[in-house]
Amino acid sequence: MVLCTFGQAQEKKSGDAKASSAKKEYALGFFSVVHLNQASTKTNGSTVEMKGSSFPIGAFFDGSINPKYGYQLKFANEPYMVEGSSDTAQCGTSTTRNCDININYFGLGAALVYNITSNDKMRARAYGGFTFLFPQTKTSNVLDIGSQGTNFNAKVGIGLDLSVNEWYYVPIDLGINYFPNFFPNKNDFSTLGTTIHIGFGIYLN
């Protein structure tokens, strides 16, 4: 009888774990981000190094492909701001050596997610993807700002989903964003940024 009871308990525990896992296949939520950006561009024959920070906010949808792989879709308001000083030349056509870029993007992104490990309390994951960026407002004294159109960045990172209870969780991510210099209208502009995400998610099933 003891062995039977132990077996039934183990079976119930396994069933509960599977049921809990099934409830974590799809989720949606919102997030806030700190972007720490580094950029370089050329102006009047001089290379200018710039730094800055911005604070995007947005929403996401998480989906499952299989137990090891999933995906994330997101949209966000993504401001991009950097500034720096040129030692040898004026910035663009301005009369100052203080260079700046301030572009407010609307971003639509997708990422492939690899689930490293998970249990009832947390999930560790790695991800890689891209975000298409549509400029809404833009100012700069170092870029040809009128030619700055749709852009995109590539991203990779790691993250943790910390369960609050059966229905809610807190995602925390650390990642790197890179703007590839693919577009001719970018005026030799390239940037690399560190991102820190924190959000709140709701399981849908």
PDB file of C-alpha atoms in Angstrom:
ATOM      1  CA  MET A   1       0.000   0.000   0.000  1.00  0.00           C
ATOM      2  CA  VAL A   2       2.838   2.406   0.753  1.00  0.00           C
ATOM      3  CA  LEU A   3       4.417   1.797  -2.651  1.00  0.00           C
ATOM      4  CA  CYS A   4       1.087   2.271  -4.373  1.00  0.00           C
ATOM      5  CA  THR A   5       0.476   5.543  -2.535  1.00  0.00           C
ATOM      6  CA  PHE A   6       3.991   6.737  -3.400  1.00  0.00           C
ATOM      7  CA  GLY A   7       3.419   5.868  -7.051  1.00  0.00           C
ATOM      8  CA  GLN A   8       0.103   7.704  -7.114  1.00  0.00           C
ATOM      9  CA  ALA A   9       1.728  10.757  -5.515  1.00  0.00           C
ATOM     10  CA  GLN A  10       4.520  10.733  -8.094  1.00  0.00           C
ATOM     11  CA  GLU A  11       1.976  10.397 -10.916  1.00  0.00           C
ATOM     12  CA  LYS A  12      -0.071  13.292  -9.540  1.00  0.00           C
ATOM     13  CA  LYS A  13       3.079  15.433  -9.205  1.00  0.00           C
ATOM     14  CA  SER A  14       4.042  14.664 -12.804  1.00  0.00           C
ATOM     15  CA  GLY A  15       0.517  15.473 -13.976  1.00  0.00           C
ATOM     16  CA  ASP A  16       0.528  18.778 -12.093  1.00  0.00           C
ATOM     17  CA  ALA A  17       3.883  19.700 -13.641  1.00  0.00           C
ATOM     18  CA  LYS A  18       2.587  18.971 -17.141  1.00  0.00           C
ATOM     19  CA  ALA A  19      -0.574  20.990 -16.481  1.00  0.00           C
ATOM     20  CA  SER A  20       1.507  23.885 -15.167  1.00  0.00           C
ATOM     21  CA  SER A  21       3.759  23.725 -18.234  1.00  0.00           C
ATOM     22  CA  ALA A  22       0.739  23.703 -20.562  1.00  0.00           C
ATOM     23  CA  LYS A  23      -0.433  26.944 -19.023  1.00  0.00           C
ATOM     24  CA  LYS A  24       2.795  28.684 -20.018  1.00  0.00           C
ATOM     25  CA  GLU A  25       2.725  28.290 -23.807  1.00  0.00           C
ATOM     26  CA  TYR A  26       1.342  31.747 -24.635  1.00  0.00           C
ATOM     27  CA  ALA A  27       1.558  35.061 -22.830  1.00  0.00           C
ATOM     28  CA  LEU A  28       1.334  38.793 -23.344  1.00  0.00           C
ATOM     29  CA  GLY A  29       2.504  41.769 -21.348  1.00  0.00           C
ATOM     30  CA  PHE A  30       4.283  45.098 -21.328  1.00  0.00           C
ATOM     31  CA  PHE A  31       7.865  46.168 -20.712  1.00  0.00           C
ATOM     32  CA  SER A  32      10.131  49.119 -20.061  1.00  0.00           C
ATOM     33  CA  VAL A  33      13.735  49.294 -21.209  1.00  0.00           C
ATOM     34  CA  VAL A  34      16.932  51.176 -20.518  1.00  0.00           C
ATOM     35  CA  HIS A  35      19.048  51.546 -23.676  1.00  0.00           C
ATOM     36  CA  LEU A  36      22.702  52.509 -23.183  1.00  0.00           C
ATOM     37  CA  ASN A  37      23.876  53.527 -26.648  1.00  0.00           C
ATOM     38  CA  GLN A  38      27.282  54.045 -28.204  1.00  0.00           C
ATOM     39  CA  ALA A  39      27.539  55.435 -31.737  1.00  0.00           C
ATOM     40  CA  SER A  40      30.059  56.732 -34.207  1.00  0.00           C
ATOM     41  CA  THR A  41      29.665  58.762 -37.384  1.00  0.00           C
ATOM     42  CA  LYS A  42      31.743  60.924 -39.691  1.00  0.00           C
ATOM     43  CA  THR A  43      31.323  64.663 -40.101  1.00  0.00           C
ATOM     44  CA  ASN A  44      33.493  66.929 -42.233  1.00  0.00           C
ATOM     45  CA  GLY A  45      36.271  64.338 -42.326  1.00  0.00           C
ATOM     46  CA  SER A  46      36.243  63.704 -38.575  1.00  0.00           C
ATOM     47  CA  THR A  47      34.956  60.628 -36.745  1.00  0.00           C
ATOM     48  CA  VAL A  48      32.760  61.502 -33.765  1.00  0.00           C
ATOM     49  CA  GLU A  49      32.100  59.077 -30.901  1.00  0.00           C
ATOM     50  CA  MET A  50      28.767  59.583 -29.125  1.00  0.00           C
ATOM     51  CA  LYS A  51      26.954  58.114 -26.126  1.00  0.00           C
ATOM     52  CA  GLY A  52      23.481  58.379 -24.662  1.00  0.00           C
ATOM     53  CA  SER A  53      20.567  56.626 -22.995  1.00  0.00           C
ATOM     54  CA  SER A  54      16.883  56.233 -23.777  1.00  0.00           C
ATOM     55  CA  PHE A  55      13.844  54.571 -22.201  1.00  0.00           C
ATOM     56  CA  PRO A  56      11.545  52.666 -24.593  1.00  0.00           C
ATOM     57  CA  ILE A  57       8.198  51.234 -23.490  1.00  0.00           C
ATOM     58  CA  GLY A  58       6.053  48.672 -25.290  1.00  0.00           C
ATOM     59  CA  ALA A  59       4.103  45.419 -25.308  1.00  0.00           C
ATOM     60  CA  PHE A  60       4.961  41.835 -26.248  1.00  0.00           C
ATOM     61  CA  PHE A  61       3.448  38.457 -27.105  1.00  0.00           C
ATOM     62  CA  ASP A  62       5.264  35.220 -26.236  1.00  0.00           C
ATOM     63  CA  GLY A  63       4.490  31.981 -28.060  1.00  0.00           C
ATOM     64  CA  SER A  64       5.741  28.386 -27.899  1.00  0.00           C
ATOM     65  CA  ILE A  65       6.982  26.319 -30.853  1.00  0.00           C
ATOM     66  CA  ASN A  66       8.016  23.256 -28.816  1.00  0.00           C
ATOM     67  CA  PRO A  67       9.415  22.687 -25.291  1.00  0.00           C
ATOM     68  CA  LYS A  68      12.837  24.080 -26.294  1.00  0.00           C
ATOM     69  CA  TYR A  69      11.970  26.874 -28.736  1.00  0.00           C
ATOM     70  CA  GLY A  70       9.555  29.785 -28.778  1.00  0.00           C
ATOM     71  CA  TYR A  71       9.138  33.236 -30.261  1.00  0.00           C
ATOM     72  CA  GLN A  72       8.414  36.765 -29.145  1.00  0.00           C
ATOM     73  CA  LEU A  73       6.609  39.548 -31.045  1.00  0.00           C
ATOM     74  CA  LYS A  74       6.678  43.113 -29.795  1.00  0.00           C
ATOM     75  CA  PHE A  75       5.885  46.728 -30.572  1.00  0.00           C
ATOM     76  CA  ALA A  76       7.309  49.722 -28.775  1.00  0.00           C
ATOM     77  CA  ASN A  77       7.995  53.417 -28.736  1.00  0.00           C
ATOM     78  CA  GLU A  78      11.794  53.439 -29.125  1.00  0.00           C
ATOM     79  CA  PRO A  79      13.568  56.788 -28.740  1.00  0.00           C
ATOM     80  CA  TYR A  80      17.215  56.898 -29.736  1.00  0.00           C
ATOM     81  CA  MET A  81      19.454  59.655 -28.324  1.00  0.00           C
ATOM     82  CA  VAL A  82      23.230  60.096 -28.404  1.00  0.00           C
ATOM     83  CA  GLU A  83      25.605  63.053 -28.268  1.00  0.00           C
ATOM     84  CA  GLY A  84      29.331  63.747 -28.386  1.00  0.00           C
ATOM     85  CA  SER A  85      31.930  66.360 -29.263  1.00  0.00           C
ATOM     86  CA  SER A  86      34.107  66.633 -32.341  1.00  0.00           C
ATOM     87  CA  ASP A  87      37.708  67.642 -31.619  1.00  0.00           C
ATOM     88  CA  THR A  88      38.605  68.721 -35.118  1.00  0.00           C
ATOM     89  CA  ALA A  89      35.508  69.796 -37.058  1.00  0.00           C
ATOM     90  CA  GLN A  90      32.085  71.317 -36.742  1.00  0.00           C
ATOM     91  CA  CYS A  91      29.076  68.978 -36.758  1.00  0.00           C
ATOM     92  CA  GLY A  92      27.541  68.924 -40.204  1.00  0.00           C
ATOM     93  CA  THR A  93      26.549  72.429 -41.240  1.00  0.00           C
ATOM     94  CA  SER A  94      26.131  73.711 -37.682  1.00  0.00           C
ATOM     95  CA  THR A  95      28.456  76.133 -35.930  1.00  0.00           C
ATOM     96  CA  THR A  96      29.085  73.883 -32.934  1.00  0.00           C
ATOM     97  CA  ARG A  97      31.301  70.887 -32.248  1.00  0.00           C
ATOM     98  CA  ASN A  98      28.652  69.301 -30.022  1.00  0.00           C
ATOM     99  CA  CYS A  99      27.055  66.591 -32.177  1.00  0.00           C
ATOM    100  CA  ASP A 100      23.686  64.980 -31.401  1.00  0.00           C
ATOM    101  CA  ILE A 101      21.169  62.530 -32.799  1.00  0.00           C
ATOM    102  CA  ASN A 102      17.607  62.358 -31.478  1.00  0.00           C
ATOM    103  CA  ILE A 103      15.215  60.038 -33.332  1.00  0.00           C
ATOM    104  CA  ASN A 104      11.934  58.735 -31.940  1.00  0.00           C
ATOM    105  CA  TYR A 105      11.113  55.390 -33.567  1.00  0.00           C
ATOM    106  CA  PHE A 106       8.060  53.161 -33.582  1.00  0.00           C
ATOM    107  CA  GLY A 107       9.441  49.623 -33.490  1.00  0.00           C
ATOM    108  CA  LEU A 108       8.012  46.260 -34.612  1.00  0.00           C
ATOM    109  CA  GLY A 109      10.160  43.304 -33.606  1.00  0.00           C
ATOM    110  CA  ALA A 110      10.416  39.520 -33.592  1.00  0.00           C
ATOM    111  CA  ALA A 111      12.821  37.132 -31.874  1.00  0.00           C
ATOM    112  CA  LEU A 112      13.500  33.406 -31.737  1.00  0.00           C
ATOM    113  CA  VAL A 113      13.751  32.178 -28.139  1.00  0.00           C
ATOM    114  CA  TYR A 114      15.735  29.172 -26.878  1.00  0.00           C
ATOM    115  CA  ASN A 115      14.638  27.846 -23.486  1.00  0.00           C
ATOM    116  CA  ILE A 116      17.798  26.969 -21.557  1.00  0.00           C
ATOM    117  CA  THR A 117      16.057  25.568 -18.477  1.00  0.00           C
ATOM    118  CA  SER A 118      12.756  25.985 -16.662  1.00  0.00           C
ATOM    119  CA  ASN A 119      10.786  24.935 -13.613  1.00  0.00           C
ATOM    120  CA  ASP A 120       7.651  26.116 -11.822  1.00  0.00           C
ATOM    121  CA  LYS A 121       9.426  29.216 -10.468  1.00  0.00           C
ATOM    122  CA  MET A 122      11.518  30.475 -13.393  1.00  0.00           C
ATOM    123  CA  ARG A 123      12.600  30.056 -16.998  1.00  0.00           C
ATOM    124  CA  ALA A 124      16.076  30.923 -18.324  1.00  0.00           C
ATOM    125  CA  ARG A 125      16.300  31.697 -22.039  1.00  0.00           C
ATOM    126  CA  ALA A 126      18.475  33.103 -24.820  1.00  0.00           C
ATOM    127  CA  TYR A 127      17.141  34.973 -27.826  1.00  0.00           C
ATOM    128  CA  GLY A 128      18.066  36.587 -31.117  1.00  0.00           C
ATOM    129  CA  GLY A 129      16.026  38.675 -33.515  1.00  0.00           C
ATOM    130  CA  PHE A 130      15.467  42.028 -35.174  1.00  0.00           C
ATOM    131  CA  THR A 131      13.314  45.142 -34.919  1.00  0.00           C
ATOM    132  CA  PHE A 132      12.081  47.289 -37.795  1.00  0.00           C
ATOM    133  CA  LEU A 133      12.221  50.959 -36.810  1.00  0.00           C
ATOM    134  CA  PHE A 134       9.938  53.627 -38.299  1.00  0.00           C
ATOM    135  CA  PRO A 135      11.002  57.219 -37.461  1.00  0.00           C
ATOM    136  CA  GLN A 136       8.256  59.450 -36.031  1.00  0.00           C
ATOM    137  CA  THR A 137      10.289  62.533 -35.103  1.00  0.00           C
ATOM    138  CA  LYS A 138      13.972  63.178 -35.820  1.00  0.00           C
ATOM    139  CA  THR A 139      16.564  65.879 -35.212  1.00  0.00           C
ATOM    140  CA  SER A 140      20.334  65.849 -35.663  1.00  0.00           C
ATOM    141  CA  ASN A 141      23.111  68.271 -36.502  1.00  0.00           C
ATOM    142  CA  VAL A 142      25.460  65.538 -37.706  1.00  0.00           C
ATOM    143  CA  LEU A 143      23.291  63.332 -39.958  1.00  0.00           C
ATOM    144  CA  ASP A 144      21.377  64.169 -43.107  1.00  0.00           C
ATOM    145  CA  ILE A 145      18.252  63.862 -41.030  1.00  0.00           C
ATOM    146  CA  GLY A 146      15.853  64.265 -43.940  1.00  0.00           C
ATOM    147  CA  SER A 147      17.158  61.058 -45.514  1.00  0.00           C
ATOM    148  CA  GLN A 148      16.777  58.965 -42.350  1.00  0.00           C
ATOM    149  CA  GLY A 149      14.001  56.526 -43.192  1.00  0.00           C
ATOM    150  CA  THR A 150      12.973  53.060 -42.031  1.00  0.00           C
ATOM    151  CA  ASN A 151      15.799  51.315 -40.225  1.00  0.00           C
ATOM    152  CA  PHE A 152      16.294  48.120 -38.237  1.00  0.00           C
ATOM    153  CA  ASN A 153      18.506  46.681 -35.532  1.00  0.00           C
ATOM    154  CA  ALA A 154      19.660  43.171 -34.715  1.00  0.00           C
ATOM    155  CA  LYS A 155      19.600  41.932 -31.135  1.00  0.00           C
ATOM    156  CA  VAL A 156      20.823  39.035 -29.008  1.00  0.00           C
ATOM    157  CA  GLY A 157      20.482  38.481 -25.294  1.00  0.00           C
ATOM    158  CA  ILE A 158      19.612  36.324 -22.312  1.00  0.00           C
ATOM    159  CA  GLY A 159      16.686  36.563 -19.930  1.00  0.00           C
ATOM    160  CA  LEU A 160      14.792  35.200 -16.953  1.00  0.00           C
ATOM    161  CA  ASP A 161      11.039  34.809 -16.538  1.00  0.00           C
ATOM    162  CA  LEU A 162      10.307  34.841 -12.804  1.00  0.00           C
ATOM    163  CA  SER A 163       6.899  33.393 -11.913  1.00  0.00           C
ATOM    164  CA  VAL A 164       4.758  35.427  -9.529  1.00  0.00           C
ATOM    165  CA  ASN A 165       2.012  32.797  -9.451  1.00  0.00           C
ATOM    166  CA  GLU A 166       0.197  30.459 -11.841  1.00  0.00           C
ATOM    167  CA  TRP A 167      -0.866  33.323 -14.123  1.00  0.00           C
ATOM    168  CA  TYR A 168       1.697  36.125 -13.848  1.00  0.00           C
ATOM    169  CA  TYR A 169       5.442  36.488 -14.311  1.00  0.00           C
ATOM    170  CA  VAL A 170       8.182  39.129 -14.480  1.00  0.00           C
ATOM    171  CA  PRO A 171      10.548  38.990 -17.498  1.00  0.00           C
ATOM    172  CA  ILE A 172      14.049  40.450 -17.057  1.00  0.00           C
ATOM    173  CA  ASP A 173      16.406  40.637 -20.060  1.00  0.00           C
ATOM    174  CA  LEU A 174      19.960  41.750 -20.734  1.00  0.00           C
ATOM    175  CA  GLY A 175      20.826  42.205 -24.401  1.00  0.00           C
ATOM    176  CA  ILE A 176      22.847  43.906 -27.101  1.00  0.00           C
ATOM    177  CA  ASN A 177      21.372  45.900 -30.011  1.00  0.00           C
ATOM    178  CA  TYR A 178      23.324  46.591 -33.182  1.00  0.00           C
ATOM    179  CA  PHE A 179      22.378  48.823 -36.110  1.00  0.00           C
ATOM    180  CA  PRO A 180      24.071  47.227 -39.172  1.00  0.00           C
ATOM    181  CA  ASN A 181      25.368  49.830 -41.594  1.00  0.00           C
ATOM    182  CA  PHE A 182      23.385  48.421 -44.523  1.00  0.00           C
ATOM    183  CA  PHE A 183      21.468  51.462 -45.671  1.00  0.00           C
ATOM    184  CA  PRO A 184      23.143  54.129 -47.828  1.00  0.00           C
ATOM    185  CA  ASN A 185      21.193  56.907 -46.104  1.00  0.00           C
ATOM    186  CA  LYS A 186      22.896  56.174 -42.783  1.00  0.00           C
ATOM    187  CA  ASN A 187      25.861  58.459 -43.530  1.00  0.00           C
ATOM    188  CA  ASP A 188      28.502  56.039 -42.146  1.00  0.00           C
ATOM    189  CA  PHE A 189      26.510  55.829 -38.911  1.00  0.00           C
ATOM    190  CA  SER A 190      26.838  52.709 -36.751  1.00  0.00           C
ATOM    191  CA  THR A 191      25.803  52.032 -33.195  1.00  0.00           C
ATOM    192  CA  LEU A 192      25.972  49.353 -30.523  1.00  0.00           C
ATOM    193  CA  GLY A 193      23.801  49.421 -27.424  1.00  0.00           C
ATOM    194  CA  THR A 194      23.285  47.518 -24.187  1.00  0.00           C
ATOM    195  CA  THR A 195      19.652  46.971 -23.207  1.00  0.00           C
ATOM    196  CA  ILE A 196      18.065  46.105 -19.860  1.00  0.00           C
ATOM    197  CA  HIS A 197      14.399  45.025 -20.031  1.00  0.00           C
ATOM    198  CA  ILE A 198      11.935  44.513 -17.208  1.00  0.00           C
ATOM    199  CA  GLY A 199       8.238  43.844 -17.668  1.00  0.00           C
ATOM    200  CA  PHE A 200       5.078  42.136 -16.499  1.00  0.00           C
ATOM    201  CA  GLY A 201       3.520  39.169 -18.290  1.00  0.00           C
ATOM    202  CA  ILE A 202       0.214  37.286 -18.155  1.00  0.00           C
ATOM    203  CA  TYR A 203      -0.122  33.649 -19.205  1.00  0.00           C
ATOM    204  CA  LEU A 204      -3.052  33.168 -21.588  1.00  0.00           C
ATOM    205  CA  ASN A 205      -3.574  29.421 -21.119  1.00  0.00           C
TER     206      ASN A 205
END
